[in-house]
Coordinates of C-alpha atoms in Angstrom, one line a residue:
M249 CA 0.1 -0.1 -0.3
R250 CA 1.8 3.5 -1.2
L251 CA 0.1 6.3 1.2
C252 CA 1.8 9.0 -1.0
L253 CA 3.2 10.6 2.2
P254 CA 6.6 12.3 0.3
F255 CA 4.8 14.9 -1.3
L256 CA 2.8 16.3 1.7
A257 CA 5.6 17.9 3.6
L258 CA 3.7 17.3 6.4
L259 CA 4.8 18.6 10.5
F260 CA 6.7 16.1 11.5
F261 CA 6.9 15.1 15.7
A262 CA 7.4 12.4 17.5
Q263 CA 4.3 10.4 18.6
A264 CA 5.1 11.0 21.9
C265 CA 4.8 14.9 21.7
H266 CA 1.8 14.6 20.4
M267 CA 0.0 12.6 23.2
T268 CA 1.2 14.6 25.6
E269 CA -1.4 16.9 24.8
V270 CA -3.9 14.4 25.0
K271 CA -5.2 13.4 28.5
N272 CA -4.9 9.9 29.2
A273 CA -8.4 7.9 29.8
A274 CA -7.1 7.9 33.5
D275 CA -7.0 11.6 33.9
I276 CA -10.1 12.0 32.5
S277 CA -11.8 13.7 35.4
S278 CA -8.7 16.0 36.0
T279 CA -10.6 19.2 35.4
S280 CA -13.7 18.4 36.8
T281 CA -13.2 20.0 39.9
D282 CA -11.4 22.9 38.3
G283 CA -14.5 25.4 38.5
D284 CA -18.4 25.8 39.6
F285 CA -19.5 22.8 36.9
T286 CA -18.8 19.3 37.6
A287 CA -18.9 16.1 35.2
D288 CA -22.2 15.1 36.4
W289 CA -25.5 15.8 34.7
E290 CA -26.7 17.5 38.2
S291 CA -24.4 19.9 38.1
L292 CA -24.4 20.7 34.8
A293 CA -27.9 21.4 34.3
K294 CA -27.3 24.6 36.6
V295 CA -26.3 26.1 33.4
N296 CA -28.8 28.4 31.8
E297 CA -28.5 26.8 28.0
S298 CA -30.1 29.4 26.3
P299 CA -28.9 32.8 27.2
D300 CA -30.3 36.1 26.1
W301 CA -27.9 36.9 23.5
F302 CA -28.5 33.5 21.6
A303 CA -32.5 33.5 21.7
D304 CA -32.3 37.3 21.4
S305 CA -29.9 36.7 18.1
K306 CA -32.0 34.7 15.8
L307 CA -29.4 33.9 12.7
G308 CA -25.9 32.7 12.6
I309 CA -23.6 31.4 10.0
Y310 CA -21.5 29.0 9.3
F311 CA -19.8 27.1 6.9
H312 CA -18.8 23.5 5.3
W313 CA -15.1 24.0 4.2
G314 CA -12.2 21.2 4.0
P315 CA -10.3 19.5 1.9
Y316 CA -13.6 17.2 0.8
V317 CA -14.0 20.2 -1.3
V318 CA -11.0 20.0 -3.5
P319 CA -12.9 17.3 -5.8
E320 CA -15.8 19.8 -6.2
Q321 CA -17.9 16.6 -6.7
H322 CA -20.9 14.8 -5.0
S323 CA -21.0 16.1 -1.4
E324 CA -19.3 16.4 1.9
W325 CA -19.3 13.0 2.2
Y326 CA -16.8 12.4 -0.6
P327 CA -14.1 11.4 1.7
R328 CA -15.8 8.2 2.9
N329 CA -17.8 7.2 -0.2
M330 CA -14.5 7.8 -2.4
Y331 CA -14.1 4.3 -0.8
L332 CA -17.0 2.6 -0.5
P333 CA -17.5 0.9 -4.1
G334 CA -20.7 1.2 -6.0
Q335 CA -20.9 4.8 -4.6
E336 CA -20.2 7.7 -7.9
A337 CA -17.4 9.0 -5.9
Y338 CA -15.9 5.7 -5.6
K339 CA -15.9 5.7 -9.3
F340 CA -15.4 9.6 -10.2
H341 CA -11.9 9.3 -8.1
Q342 CA -10.3 5.9 -10.2
E343 CA -11.4 8.1 -13.1
N344 CA -9.8 11.0 -12.3
F345 CA -7.6 10.7 -9.6
G346 CA -6.5 7.2 -9.5
D347 CA -7.0 4.4 -7.6
Q348 CA -8.1 4.3 -3.7
S349 CA -4.5 2.7 -3.1
E350 CA -2.7 5.4 -5.1
F351 CA -3.9 8.4 -4.4
N352 CA -5.9 8.8 -0.8
Y353 CA -8.2 11.0 1.1
H354 CA -5.2 12.6 2.6
D355 CA -3.4 13.5 -0.9
F356 CA -6.0 15.9 -1.4
I357 CA -4.7 18.2 1.3
P358 CA -1.6 19.9 -0.2
M359 CA -4.5 20.5 -3.1
F360 CA -6.3 22.7 0.0
T361 CA -4.7 26.5 -0.8
A362 CA -7.3 28.3 0.0
D363 CA -5.9 31.1 -2.0
K364 CA -9.1 33.2 -2.1
F365 CA -10.0 33.3 1.7
N366 CA -10.8 36.3 3.2
A367 CA -12.1 36.0 6.9
D368 CA -13.3 40.0 6.9
E369 CA -15.1 39.5 3.6
I370 CA -16.9 36.4 5.1
A371 CA -17.4 38.3 7.9
D372 CA -19.1 41.1 6.6
L373 CA -21.0 39.0 3.8
M374 CA -22.2 36.7 7.5
K375 CA -23.3 40.3 9.2
M376 CA -24.4 41.7 6.1
A377 CA -27.2 39.1 6.2
G378 CA -28.3 39.6 9.4
A379 CA -26.3 36.9 11.3
K380 CA -25.2 37.7 14.8
W381 CA -23.0 35.0 15.4
G382 CA -21.1 32.9 12.7
G383 CA -17.6 31.1 12.3
P384 CA -16.6 27.7 10.1
V385 CA -17.0 23.7 10.9
A386 CA -14.4 23.4 12.9
Q387 CA -13.9 19.3 12.1
H388 CA -16.0 18.0 10.0
H389 CA -16.4 13.7 9.9
D390 CA -13.2 13.7 7.8
G391 CA -10.8 14.5 11.1
F392 CA -9.2 17.1 9.7
A393 CA -8.7 20.3 12.0
M394 CA -9.9 24.0 10.5
W395 CA -7.6 25.4 13.3
D396 CA -3.9 25.8 14.4
S397 CA -3.4 23.3 16.2
K398 CA -1.2 20.9 18.3
V399 CA -3.3 18.2 19.6
N400 CA -4.2 17.1 15.6
P401 CA -1.0 17.2 13.1
W402 CA -3.7 16.9 10.5
N403 CA -4.5 20.7 10.7
T404 CA -4.6 24.0 8.0
A405 CA -1.8 26.0 10.3
A406 CA 0.5 22.8 9.5
M407 CA -0.5 22.0 5.6
G408 CA -2.9 22.8 3.0
P409 CA -4.0 26.6 3.4
K410 CA -1.3 27.1 6.3
R411 CA -3.6 29.4 7.9
D412 CA -5.3 29.2 10.9
I413 CA -8.9 29.5 9.4
T414 CA -10.6 29.3 13.0
G415 CA -8.5 32.3 14.7
E416 CA -8.9 34.2 11.4
M417 CA -12.5 34.0 11.6
A418 CA -12.7 34.8 15.4
K419 CA -10.5 38.0 15.4
A420 CA -13.0 38.8 12.3
L421 CA -16.2 38.5 13.4
R422 CA -15.3 40.0 17.0
A423 CA -14.1 42.8 15.4
R424 CA -17.7 43.2 13.8
G425 CA -19.6 43.1 17.2
M426 CA -20.5 39.3 16.4
K427 CA -19.8 35.7 18.4
L428 CA -18.2 32.8 17.0
I429 CA -19.4 29.3 16.6
T430 CA -16.8 26.3 15.9
S431 CA -18.9 23.0 15.2
F432 CA -17.8 19.3 15.3
H433 CA -18.9 16.4 13.8
H434 CA -15.7 14.0 14.4
A435 CA -17.4 11.6 16.4
R436 CA -17.5 9.2 13.7
N437 CA -13.8 9.5 12.8
L438 CA -13.0 6.6 15.0
Q439 CA -12.3 3.5 13.4
R440 CA -14.9 1.1 15.5
N441 CA -14.9 -1.9 12.7
A442 CA -11.6 -2.7 11.9
D443 CA -12.0 -6.5 13.5
N444 CA -15.1 -7.2 11.8
E445 CA -14.9 -7.5 7.9
K446 CA -18.7 -8.0 7.7
Y447 CA -18.5 -4.1 9.4
W448 CA -15.7 -2.4 7.6
D449 CA -18.3 -0.1 6.3
G450 CA -20.1 0.3 9.2
W451 CA -22.1 3.9 9.4
D452 CA -20.7 4.3 13.1
S453 CA -16.9 5.3 11.4
H454 CA -16.9 7.9 8.8
Y455 CA -14.3 5.6 6.8
P456 CA -14.7 2.4 5.7
Y457 CA -11.8 0.1 7.1
N458 CA -10.0 -1.8 4.1
P459 CA -6.7 -3.3 4.5
D460 CA -5.2 -2.0 0.9
W461 CA -6.1 1.6 1.7
A462 CA -5.0 4.0 3.8
T463 CA -8.1 3.9 6.0
S464 CA -6.3 1.0 7.6
T465 CA -3.2 2.6 8.5
E466 CA -0.9 2.8 11.3
D467 CA 1.5 5.2 10.5
D468 CA 1.8 7.3 14.2
K469 CA 0.9 10.1 12.4
L470 CA -1.4 9.0 9.4
K471 CA -3.6 6.9 11.9
W472 CA -4.7 9.8 13.6
L473 CA -6.8 11.2 10.8
Y474 CA -8.3 8.0 9.8
G475 CA -9.5 7.3 13.2
N476 CA -7.6 4.1 12.9
V477 CA -6.4 4.2 16.8
P478 CA -7.2 2.3 19.7
E479 CA -10.2 4.0 21.4
E480 CA -8.3 4.4 24.9
E481 CA -6.5 6.7 23.0
W482 CA -9.0 8.3 20.7
Y483 CA -11.6 9.3 23.4
P484 CA -8.9 11.5 25.2
Y485 CA -7.8 12.9 21.6
W486 CA -11.6 13.9 20.7
L487 CA -11.7 15.7 23.7
A488 CA -8.2 17.4 23.9
Q489 CA -9.7 18.7 20.4
L490 CA -12.1 20.6 22.1
E491 CA -10.4 21.7 25.1
E492 CA -7.8 23.1 22.7
V493 CA -10.4 24.7 20.5
I494 CA -11.6 26.1 23.8
D495 CA -8.7 27.5 25.5
Q496 CA -7.8 28.9 21.7
Y497 CA -10.6 30.9 20.9
D498 CA -13.3 31.0 23.6
P499 CA -15.8 29.7 21.4
D500 CA -19.5 31.5 22.0
V501 CA -21.7 28.1 20.5
I502 CA -20.2 24.5 20.5
W503 CA -22.1 23.1 18.4
F504 CA -21.9 19.1 17.5
D505 CA -23.5 16.6 14.3
V506 CA -25.5 13.6 15.6
W507 CA -23.7 10.7 16.1
L508 CA -22.5 12.5 19.4
N509 CA -23.8 9.5 21.1
L510 CA -21.1 7.7 20.1
I511 CA -19.0 9.3 22.9
P512 CA -18.7 7.5 26.1
E513 CA -20.7 9.4 28.7
E514 CA -18.3 10.4 30.8
Y515 CA -16.0 12.5 28.0
R516 CA -19.2 14.3 27.5
K517 CA -19.7 15.1 30.4
E518 CA -16.3 16.3 30.9
F519 CA -16.1 17.9 28.0
C520 CA -18.9 20.3 29.2
A521 CA -17.8 20.9 33.0
Y522 CA -14.4 22.2 31.0
Y523 CA -16.7 24.3 28.3
L524 CA -18.5 26.1 31.3
N525 CA -16.4 26.2 33.6
H526 CA -14.0 28.1 31.3
A527 CA -17.2 30.2 30.4
K528 CA -17.9 31.3 33.5
A529 CA -13.8 32.2 34.3
K530 CA -14.2 34.9 31.4
G531 CA -17.5 36.1 32.9
K532 CA -19.9 34.7 29.7
E533 CA -22.3 32.6 28.6
V534 CA -22.3 30.1 26.1
V535 CA -24.5 27.4 24.1
I536 CA -23.7 24.0 23.7
A537 CA -26.2 22.7 20.6
H538 CA -26.3 19.1 20.1
K539 CA -29.2 16.6 17.9
K540 CA -31.1 13.8 19.0
D541 CA -31.1 12.8 22.2
D542 CA -27.2 12.9 22.4
L543 CA -26.9 15.9 25.6
P544 CA -29.8 16.6 28.2
L545 CA -31.9 19.3 27.1
D546 CA -30.8 21.2 30.5
V547 CA -27.6 21.6 29.6
S548 CA -27.7 22.2 25.8
I549 CA -30.2 23.8 22.6
L550 CA -31.8 20.6 20.9
D551 CA -31.3 21.3 17.0
I552 CA -33.1 20.0 14.1
E553 CA -31.2 19.4 10.6
Q554 CA -32.9 21.2 7.5
G555 CA -36.5 21.4 9.5
G556 CA -37.9 22.5 12.6
K557 CA -40.6 22.6 15.1
K558 CA -44.2 22.2 13.9
D559 CA -45.4 24.0 16.7
A560 CA -44.3 26.7 19.4
S561 CA -41.7 25.6 21.8
E562 CA -41.3 26.1 25.0
R563 CA -37.3 25.6 25.3
V564 CA -35.7 27.9 22.7
W565 CA -33.9 25.9 19.6
L566 CA -32.1 25.7 16.7
T567 CA -31.9 24.2 13.3
D568 CA -29.2 24.0 10.9
I569 CA -30.1 24.8 7.2
T570 CA -28.1 25.0 4.2
L571 CA -28.7 27.5 1.2
S572 CA -27.8 24.8 -1.5
N573 CA -29.9 22.0 -2.4
K574 CA -27.4 19.5 -3.3
S575 CA -24.9 19.0 -0.5
W576 CA -23.7 21.0 2.1
S577 CA -20.1 21.7 0.6
Y578 CA -20.0 23.6 -2.5
V579 CA -19.9 21.2 -5.5
K580 CA -20.3 21.8 -9.4
G581 CA -23.3 22.5 -10.4
Q582 CA -24.8 23.4 -7.0
T583 CA -28.5 24.7 -7.0
Y584 CA -29.7 26.9 -4.3
K585 CA -33.1 27.5 -2.5
D586 CA -35.3 30.7 -3.9
P587 CA -34.7 33.5 -1.0
K588 CA -38.3 33.3 -0.5
V589 CA -38.2 30.1 0.4
V590 CA -35.1 31.1 3.0
I591 CA -36.9 33.8 4.8
R592 CA -40.1 32.6 5.1
N593 CA -39.3 29.4 6.5
F594 CA -36.7 31.6 8.5
I595 CA -39.4 33.3 10.2
D596 CA -41.5 30.1 10.6
V597 CA -38.9 28.8 13.1
V598 CA -38.6 32.4 14.9
S599 CA -42.1 32.2 15.3
K600 CA -42.3 28.6 17.0
N601 CA -39.1 30.1 19.7
G602 CA -36.1 28.6 17.4
V603 CA -32.9 30.2 15.9
V604 CA -31.6 29.3 12.3
L605 CA -28.4 28.3 12.2
L606 CA -27.9 28.8 8.0
N607 CA -24.7 27.2 6.0
I608 CA -23.1 28.7 3.3
S609 CA -20.3 26.8 0.8
P610 CA -17.1 28.5 -0.1
R611 CA -15.2 26.9 -3.2
A612 CA -12.3 25.1 -2.6
D613 CA -10.1 28.4 -3.3
G614 CA -12.0 30.0 0.1
S615 CA -14.2 32.4 -1.8
I616 CA -18.0 32.5 -2.0
P617 CA -20.3 31.7 -5.6
Q618 CA -22.2 34.9 -6.0
E619 CA -25.7 32.6 -5.7
Q620 CA -24.9 32.2 -2.4
V621 CA -24.4 35.9 -1.9
D622 CA -27.5 36.9 -3.8
V623 CA -30.0 35.1 -1.5
L624 CA -27.4 36.7 1.6
K625 CA -28.4 40.1 0.2
E626 CA -31.8 39.6 0.3
L627 CA -32.3 38.1 3.3
G628 CA -29.9 40.8 4.8
S629 CA -32.1 43.4 3.0
W630 CA -35.2 42.1 4.3
L631 CA -34.0 41.7 8.1
D632 CA -32.7 45.6 7.6
T633 CA -36.2 46.7 7.0
Y634 CA -38.3 44.1 9.2
G635 CA -35.9 42.9 12.0
E636 CA -37.5 44.5 14.2
A637 CA -40.4 41.9 14.1
I638 CA -37.2 39.2 14.1
Y639 CA -34.6 40.3 16.8
N640 CA -35.0 40.3 20.4
T641 CA -38.6 38.5 20.0
R642 CA -40.0 35.9 22.0
A643 CA -42.7 33.1 20.3
R644 CA -46.2 33.4 21.4
M645 CA -48.3 30.3 22.7
E646 CA -49.8 30.4 19.0
Y647 CA -47.4 30.8 16.7
G648 CA -49.8 31.9 13.5
F649 CA -51.8 30.0 11.3
G650 CA -52.0 29.2 7.5
T651 CA -52.9 26.6 5.0
A652 CA -49.2 25.6 3.5
K653 CA -48.7 22.0 3.9
A654 CA -45.7 20.8 5.8
K655 CA -43.9 17.9 4.9
D656 CA -41.7 15.8 7.6
G657 CA -38.3 16.5 8.0
N658 CA -35.3 13.9 7.3
H659 CA -34.2 14.5 10.6
G660 CA -37.4 15.1 12.1
G661 CA -40.0 17.5 12.6
Q662 CA -41.1 19.4 9.2
S663 CA -39.2 20.1 6.1
A664 CA -37.1 24.1 5.7
T665 CA -38.4 24.1 2.3
V666 CA -42.3 24.5 2.7
K667 CA -43.9 26.8 0.4
Y668 CA -45.5 29.6 2.4
G669 CA -47.4 32.1 0.6
P670 CA -49.3 35.6 2.2
G671 CA -52.3 33.3 3.5
D672 CA -49.6 31.8 6.1
V673 CA -49.6 34.4 8.7
R674 CA -46.7 34.1 12.1
F675 CA -46.6 35.9 15.1
T676 CA -43.8 37.6 17.3
E677 CA -43.5 39.5 20.0
A678 CA -40.9 42.2 21.7
K679 CA -38.9 40.4 24.6
D680 CA -40.1 44.2 26.6
H681 CA -44.0 43.2 25.5
S682 CA -44.1 46.4 23.9
A683 CA -45.8 45.2 20.6
I684 CA -46.7 42.3 18.7
Y685 CA -45.9 41.7 15.1
V686 CA -48.0 39.7 12.8
I687 CA -46.2 38.7 9.5
F688 CA -47.9 37.8 6.6
L689 CA -45.4 35.0 4.6
G690 CA -45.6 37.0 1.4
A691 CA -47.9 40.0 0.1
P692 CA -51.2 40.2 1.4
E693 CA -54.7 41.3 -0.7
K694 CA -54.7 45.1 -0.3
G695 CA -58.1 45.8 1.8
K696 CA -58.8 42.4 2.9
K697 CA -60.3 41.6 6.3
V698 CA -57.6 39.3 8.0
K699 CA -59.2 37.5 11.4
L700 CA -56.9 37.0 14.1
S701 CA -58.5 34.4 16.0
S702 CA -55.2 33.5 18.2
L703 CA -55.0 37.5 19.6
S704 CA -59.1 37.1 20.4
S705 CA -60.2 37.4 24.5
I706 CA -60.3 33.5 24.7
Q707 CA -57.2 32.5 23.2
Y708 CA -53.9 34.3 23.5
P709 CA -55.2 38.1 23.9
P710 CA -52.0 40.8 24.1
A711 CA -51.3 41.5 27.9
T712 CA -52.4 45.0 27.2
P713 CA -54.8 47.1 24.9
V714 CA -53.2 47.6 21.4
K715 CA -53.2 51.3 21.0
R716 CA -51.4 51.7 17.3
A717 CA -51.7 49.3 14.4
T718 CA -49.2 50.0 11.2
L719 CA -46.9 48.6 8.2
L720 CA -43.5 48.0 9.3
G721 CA -41.3 50.1 7.3
S722 CA -43.8 52.6 6.2
G723 CA -45.7 53.3 9.1
T724 CA -48.9 53.5 7.3
E725 CA -51.4 53.2 9.6
V726 CA -53.4 49.9 9.8
E727 CA -57.4 49.6 10.3
F728 CA -57.7 47.2 13.6
A729 CA -60.0 46.2 16.5
I730 CA -58.2 43.9 18.6
D731 CA -60.8 43.3 22.0
K732 CA -63.3 41.3 23.2
Y733 CA -65.8 41.7 20.4
E734 CA -63.0 41.0 17.9
S735 CA -60.0 40.9 16.4
Y736 CA -58.8 41.6 12.8
I737 CA -56.9 43.9 11.2
V738 CA -57.4 45.5 7.7
I739 CA -54.7 44.9 5.0
P740 CA -53.9 48.9 3.7
D741 CA -53.9 50.3 0.4
A742 CA -49.7 50.6 0.7
P743 CA -47.4 48.9 -1.0
M744 CA -46.3 45.1 0.3
N745 CA -43.0 42.9 0.4
E746 CA -42.8 39.9 -1.8
M747 CA -41.0 38.5 0.4
A748 CA -43.3 38.8 3.8
T749 CA -44.9 41.7 5.3
V750 CA -45.4 43.2 8.5
V751 CA -47.7 44.8 10.8
K752 CA -46.7 46.0 14.1
L753 CA -49.4 46.2 16.6
E754 CA -47.9 48.5 19.5
L755 CA -49.6 47.9 23.2
E756 CA -50.2 50.1 25.9

């Protein structure tokens, strides 16, 4: 088996030195008493899992970007699928790069140069779109770290771009008053099936195992990329990378992809204690986000991929949604969602006490395709005018009404691509209870009388009387009646917004 290592110009350092950065399993509780939080769920549940800044923010943006983008084909799952016979990526790889025994995933790294990556430009784009926080996918399933790491030898500062991508983004975002997210998908990176040929392509490991390919390597350095490491060494390695990012970049949100349940519970608890104690020492409140049932809701925010809740939720929740249709990473021929779909589904999420984590997809060189920029401009333009109805608001007991039919999402809840229209109405309320916002997911018909049964006296009436109704953005007066007799508004003869139109009900 040839591993194509010579031209990588790898950062060679002793394995013993590398492992001094990683805790031994016996030392797993070493930080559990270093602060107010100890590594047990009862102690960790004392945290405010949804601080006000997060509930107020409504929108964050991150980006899927790494060596897996170099071929610009198939998806961010290319590193796995290139090793699975029968997959399109497997055939594509052989036809364009050679046999997997000759050209492996790590051979893409020197080609991942990020020539056009500009953290300031990306941060500007995120801010223009209305995001209050943003950042990179810090490590996808592939095991490649997008930060300057002493723990993981496979990182952007040591090879590929030879730049600290996470550090550059953290600096650029904070210079603009934004917060930082780092997302982690590396729970699947461990090779868990080497001893069972029947499951060499098992889902609980990102890389299929094959004795003829680099996925089976025992090379002292390369094995850390492909996860071919004993569990007793790898789980401390999983944790040490998180602690390194916490120490170096102070992220405000740490987000985990599904499969976190594959990590032993003591390591998950230790991570939470380390992160929360670090944040407390820094005088800040942070957010941990998880999927499925991988962490307790008293400790972490639930994320629903590419979808959302079907009803209003008492707890703040999160959904990660991508602008693209084919994959989370950039691929040639990528198509994108209509801005109307993005904006209207975003409003629906907010009305149900949710927050959106929107994904963008840089090309391999770090540039952002214009099609993505155009969607973000539409979103930012709408928020510039109507953001009062979104930021610093809270969900009402009833999120709204309408006729659009929502399909089930592939990961729970409902799809993120519901085709809403002006007959679909959503409510939000200022967190100081000074106003209720009636949001039409389109341009409502002028002169139409719209009943607001949700605001009636026997449903969920405003806490105080409505003193004035106006079109948000123009200030046009709106005829209304919100009292014990009737609850309605009449759409005025005035310009409407095709994306979504907002009527503001000011409360006494």
